Amino acid sequence: MNNTIKILIVEDDMIIAANLSIQLTSLGYEVTGIIPRGEEAVLHVREQSPHILLMDINLKGDLNGIGTVKAIQKERDIPVIYLTANSDDATFEKAKETHPKAFITKPFNKLSLQRTIALVAGQLKETTQTDQSGQQIEVLDDRIFVRHNGRMEKLLLDDILYIEADRNYCSLITSKVNHLLTCTLKVMEEKLPSANFVRVHRSYIINISKLDVLADRHLEIGRKVIPIGKSHKVFLLNRIRTI
């Protein structure tokens, strides 16, 4: 994993959020955003793929912190640390259903924050090492099994539209749900059947059967515009001609 851990802060008290951002940045982490509403957080995670969520439980709006995490977990498996001033048993039990990595009680101090983030970041690095050894991804003839919430889940290869890399992470994009895996695009390229999947850019592998538009410097799958790398263009064109 890249040494810079990306963290999203979801907190509707801007003074607390700004203080968190300053402390996290000073500790060497990258803050991808400060989001006050749950609905915005769901969209941000899709676009920015943070490694860790710092989530206030008592968000204003239609989605509180727990509801926001449940919405995000339908698409991504991201470690969650809850921020809360509410320590009642009912709230704690509801939050436990989302399997958070930790709780930080407000008001918190810098040392508590530093130690909690360091523990979760360490777990992420251990998970990445496991993934890169191939133990978290298993590919059969027509399907791939990916680890999600502690279990292996089936995903049909034909349902994958494309795969997008972000450093040592890969997002498997389907029409219904996305899976975030802590492995490199090179690992995915080696595991997926070359008859169906083609590397078109340093950050993208596509399911060639899902190709909608091919232009000079990009292609389209659905509404997603994907760049074509110069070193991959000739191979892609040859593959299309043989289909």
Coordinates of C-alpha atoms in Angstrom, one line a residue:
M1 CA 0.0 0.0 0.0
N2 CA 1.2 3.5 -0.7
N3 CA 2.3 5.1 2.6
T4 CA -0.2 7.9 2.4
I5 CA -3.5 6.8 3.8
K6 CA -6.5 8.7 2.5
I7 CA -9.2 9.6 5.1
L8 CA -12.6 11.1 4.5
I9 CA -14.1 13.2 7.4
V10 CA -17.9 13.1 7.6
E11 CA -18.8 15.7 10.3
D12 CA -21.5 18.4 10.3
D13 CA -19.7 20.5 13.0
M14 CA -17.2 22.4 10.8
I15 CA -15.1 23.5 13.8
I16 CA -14.6 19.9 14.8
A17 CA -14.1 18.8 11.2
A18 CA -11.5 21.5 10.5
N19 CA -9.6 20.6 13.7
L20 CA -9.6 16.9 12.7
S21 CA -8.3 17.8 9.3
I22 CA -5.4 19.8 10.7
Q23 CA -4.5 17.0 13.1
L24 CA -4.6 14.3 10.5
T25 CA -2.6 16.3 8.0
S26 CA 0.0 17.0 10.6
L27 CA 0.2 13.2 11.2
G28 CA 1.0 12.6 7.6
Y29 CA -2.4 11.4 6.3
E30 CA -4.3 12.8 3.3
V31 CA -7.7 14.2 3.9
T32 CA -9.8 13.7 0.8
G33 CA -12.6 15.9 2.0
I34 CA -14.8 17.3 4.8
I35 CA -18.4 16.3 4.2
P36 CA -21.3 17.5 6.3
R37 CA -24.1 15.3 4.9
G38 CA -24.4 11.5 4.4
E39 CA -25.7 11.7 0.9
E40 CA -22.7 13.7 -0.2
A41 CA -20.4 11.2 1.6
V42 CA -21.8 8.3 -0.5
L43 CA -21.0 10.2 -3.7
H44 CA -17.5 11.3 -2.5
V45 CA -16.6 7.7 -1.7
R46 CA -17.5 6.6 -5.2
E47 CA -15.3 9.3 -6.7
Q48 CA -12.3 9.5 -4.4
S49 CA -12.0 6.0 -2.8
P50 CA -10.7 7.0 0.6
H51 CA -9.0 4.2 2.7
I52 CA -10.7 5.1 6.0
L53 CA -13.9 6.9 7.0
L54 CA -14.1 9.1 10.1
M55 CA -17.9 9.2 10.5
D56 CA -19.9 11.3 12.9
I57 CA -22.9 9.2 14.1
N58 CA -25.3 12.1 14.7
L59 CA -25.4 13.7 11.2
K60 CA -28.2 16.0 10.3
G61 CA -30.3 15.2 7.2
D62 CA -32.0 12.1 5.9
L63 CA -29.0 9.9 6.6
N64 CA -27.4 9.8 10.0
G65 CA -23.8 8.4 10.3
I66 CA -24.9 4.8 10.7
G67 CA -27.3 5.0 7.7
T68 CA -24.5 6.6 5.6
V69 CA -22.1 3.8 6.4
K70 CA -24.7 1.1 5.5
A71 CA -25.3 2.9 2.1
I72 CA -21.5 3.0 1.5
Q73 CA -21.0 -0.6 2.5
K74 CA -23.4 -1.7 -0.3
E75 CA -20.7 -0.7 -2.7
R76 CA -17.4 -0.5 -0.9
D77 CA -15.7 -2.3 2.0
I78 CA -14.0 0.6 3.8
P79 CA -12.9 0.7 7.4
V80 CA -15.0 3.0 9.6
I81 CA -14.2 4.9 12.7
Y82 CA -17.2 6.5 14.4
L83 CA -17.1 9.8 16.1
T84 CA -19.7 10.2 18.7
A85 CA -20.7 12.3 21.7
N86 CA -23.6 9.8 22.3
S87 CA -22.5 6.7 24.2
D88 CA -26.0 5.2 25.0
D89 CA -26.4 1.4 24.5
A90 CA -29.0 1.6 21.8
T91 CA -26.8 3.8 19.5
F92 CA -23.8 1.6 20.2
E93 CA -25.7 -1.6 19.2
K94 CA -27.0 -0.1 16.0
A95 CA -23.5 1.1 15.1
K96 CA -22.1 -2.4 15.8
E97 CA -24.2 -3.8 13.0
T98 CA -21.9 -2.0 10.5
H99 CA -18.7 -3.6 12.0
P100 CA -16.7 -0.4 12.7
K101 CA -13.0 -0.6 13.4
A102 CA -13.3 1.8 16.4
F103 CA -15.2 4.5 18.2
I104 CA -13.7 7.8 19.2
T105 CA -15.7 9.7 21.9
K106 CA -16.0 13.4 21.7
P107 CA -14.3 15.5 22.9
F108 CA -11.1 13.6 21.8
N109 CA -7.5 14.3 22.1
K110 CA -4.7 14.2 19.5
L111 CA -3.0 11.1 21.1
S112 CA -6.3 9.1 21.1
L113 CA -6.9 10.0 17.5
Q114 CA -3.3 9.2 16.4
R115 CA -3.3 5.8 18.1
T116 CA -6.7 4.8 16.7
I117 CA -5.9 5.8 13.1
A118 CA -2.5 4.1 13.4
L119 CA -4.1 0.8 14.4
V120 CA -6.6 0.9 11.6
A121 CA -3.9 1.9 9.0
G122 CA -1.8 -1.0 10.2
Q123 CA -4.6 -3.4 9.7
L124 CA -5.1 -2.0 6.2
K125 CA -1.5 -2.7 5.3
E126 CA -1.7 -6.3 6.6
T127 CA -4.8 -6.8 4.5
T128 CA -3.1 -5.4 1.4
Q129 CA -0.2 -7.9 1.9
T130 CA -2.7 -10.7 2.1
D131 CA -4.5 -9.5 -1.1
Q132 CA -1.3 -9.1 -3.1
S133 CA -0.4 -12.7 -2.3
G134 CA -3.6 -13.7 -4.0
Q135 CA -5.4 -15.1 -0.9
Q136 CA -8.3 -12.7 -1.1
I137 CA -9.2 -13.2 -4.8
E138 CA -10.2 -16.4 -6.4
V139 CA -11.1 -16.7 -10.1
L140 CA -13.0 -19.6 -11.6
D141 CA -14.1 -20.2 -15.2
D142 CA -17.0 -17.7 -15.2
R143 CA -16.8 -16.0 -11.8
I144 CA -14.6 -14.3 -9.3
F145 CA -14.9 -14.5 -5.5
V146 CA -13.9 -11.4 -3.6
R147 CA -13.7 -10.9 0.1
H148 CA -16.3 -8.6 1.5
N149 CA -17.2 -8.1 5.2
G150 CA -15.1 -11.1 6.2
R151 CA -16.5 -13.6 3.6
M152 CA -16.0 -14.5 0.0
E153 CA -18.8 -13.3 -2.3
K154 CA -19.4 -14.4 -5.9
L155 CA -19.3 -12.0 -8.8
L156 CA -19.9 -13.2 -12.3
L157 CA -17.1 -12.1 -14.7
D158 CA -19.7 -11.1 -17.3
D159 CA -21.2 -8.6 -14.9
I160 CA -17.9 -6.7 -14.6
L161 CA -17.8 -3.6 -16.9
Y162 CA -14.3 -2.4 -16.2
I163 CA -11.7 -2.3 -13.4
E164 CA -10.2 1.0 -12.3
A165 CA -6.9 1.2 -10.3
D166 CA -6.1 3.8 -7.6
R167 CA -2.5 3.1 -6.5
N168 CA -2.7 -0.4 -4.8
Y169 CA -6.5 -0.5 -4.9
C170 CA -8.8 -1.7 -7.7
S171 CA -12.5 -0.9 -8.1
L172 CA -14.5 -3.6 -9.9
I173 CA -17.3 -1.7 -11.6
T174 CA -20.6 -3.4 -12.4
S175 CA -23.9 -1.9 -13.4
K176 CA -25.3 -2.5 -9.9
V177 CA -22.6 -2.5 -7.3
N178 CA -18.9 -1.7 -7.1
H179 CA -16.3 -3.7 -5.2
L180 CA -13.1 -2.1 -3.8
L181 CA -10.2 -4.5 -3.6
T182 CA -6.8 -3.9 -2.0
C183 CA -4.7 -5.3 -4.8
T184 CA -2.8 -3.9 -7.8
L185 CA -4.1 -3.8 -11.4
K186 CA -1.3 -6.1 -12.4
V187 CA -2.6 -8.8 -10.0
M188 CA -6.1 -8.4 -11.5
E189 CA -4.6 -8.6 -15.0
E190 CA -2.8 -11.8 -14.2
K191 CA -5.9 -13.5 -12.6
L192 CA -8.6 -12.5 -15.2
P193 CA -9.0 -14.4 -18.5
S194 CA -7.3 -12.5 -21.3
A195 CA -10.1 -13.6 -23.7
N196 CA -12.5 -11.3 -21.9
F197 CA -10.4 -8.6 -20.2
V198 CA -8.0 -6.2 -21.9
R199 CA -5.6 -3.7 -20.3
V200 CA -6.2 -0.4 -22.1
H201 CA -4.4 2.1 -19.8
R202 CA -2.1 2.0 -16.8
S203 CA -5.2 2.5 -14.6
Y204 CA -7.9 0.5 -16.5
I205 CA -8.8 -3.0 -17.6
I206 CA -12.0 -3.4 -19.6
N207 CA -14.4 -6.2 -20.3
I208 CA -14.1 -6.0 -24.1
S209 CA -17.7 -7.4 -24.6
K210 CA -19.0 -4.3 -22.8
L211 CA -17.4 -1.8 -25.2
D212 CA -19.9 0.8 -26.5
V213 CA -17.7 3.5 -28.2
L214 CA -14.1 3.5 -29.5
A215 CA -12.5 6.8 -30.4
D216 CA -8.9 7.7 -31.2
R217 CA -7.8 8.4 -27.6
H218 CA -10.6 7.0 -25.5
L219 CA -13.4 4.5 -25.3
E220 CA -16.8 4.4 -23.6
I221 CA -18.5 1.8 -21.5
G222 CA -22.0 2.9 -20.5
R223 CA -21.4 6.6 -19.7
K224 CA -17.9 6.1 -18.5
V225 CA -15.1 7.7 -20.7
I226 CA -11.9 5.7 -20.3
P227 CA -8.6 6.8 -21.7
I228 CA -6.6 4.6 -24.0
G229 CA -2.8 4.4 -23.3
K230 CA -0.5 4.7 -26.3
S231 CA 1.3 1.4 -25.4
H232 CA -2.1 -0.5 -25.2
K233 CA -3.8 0.9 -28.3
V234 CA -2.4 -1.4 -30.9
F235 CA -3.1 -4.5 -28.8
L236 CA -6.7 -3.3 -28.2
L237 CA -7.3 -2.7 -31.9
N238 CA -5.9 -6.1 -32.8
R239 CA -8.2 -7.7 -30.3
I240 CA -11.3 -5.9 -31.6
R241 CA -10.4 -7.1 -35.2
T242 CA -10.3 -10.7 -34.1
I243 CA -13.7 -10.6 -32.4

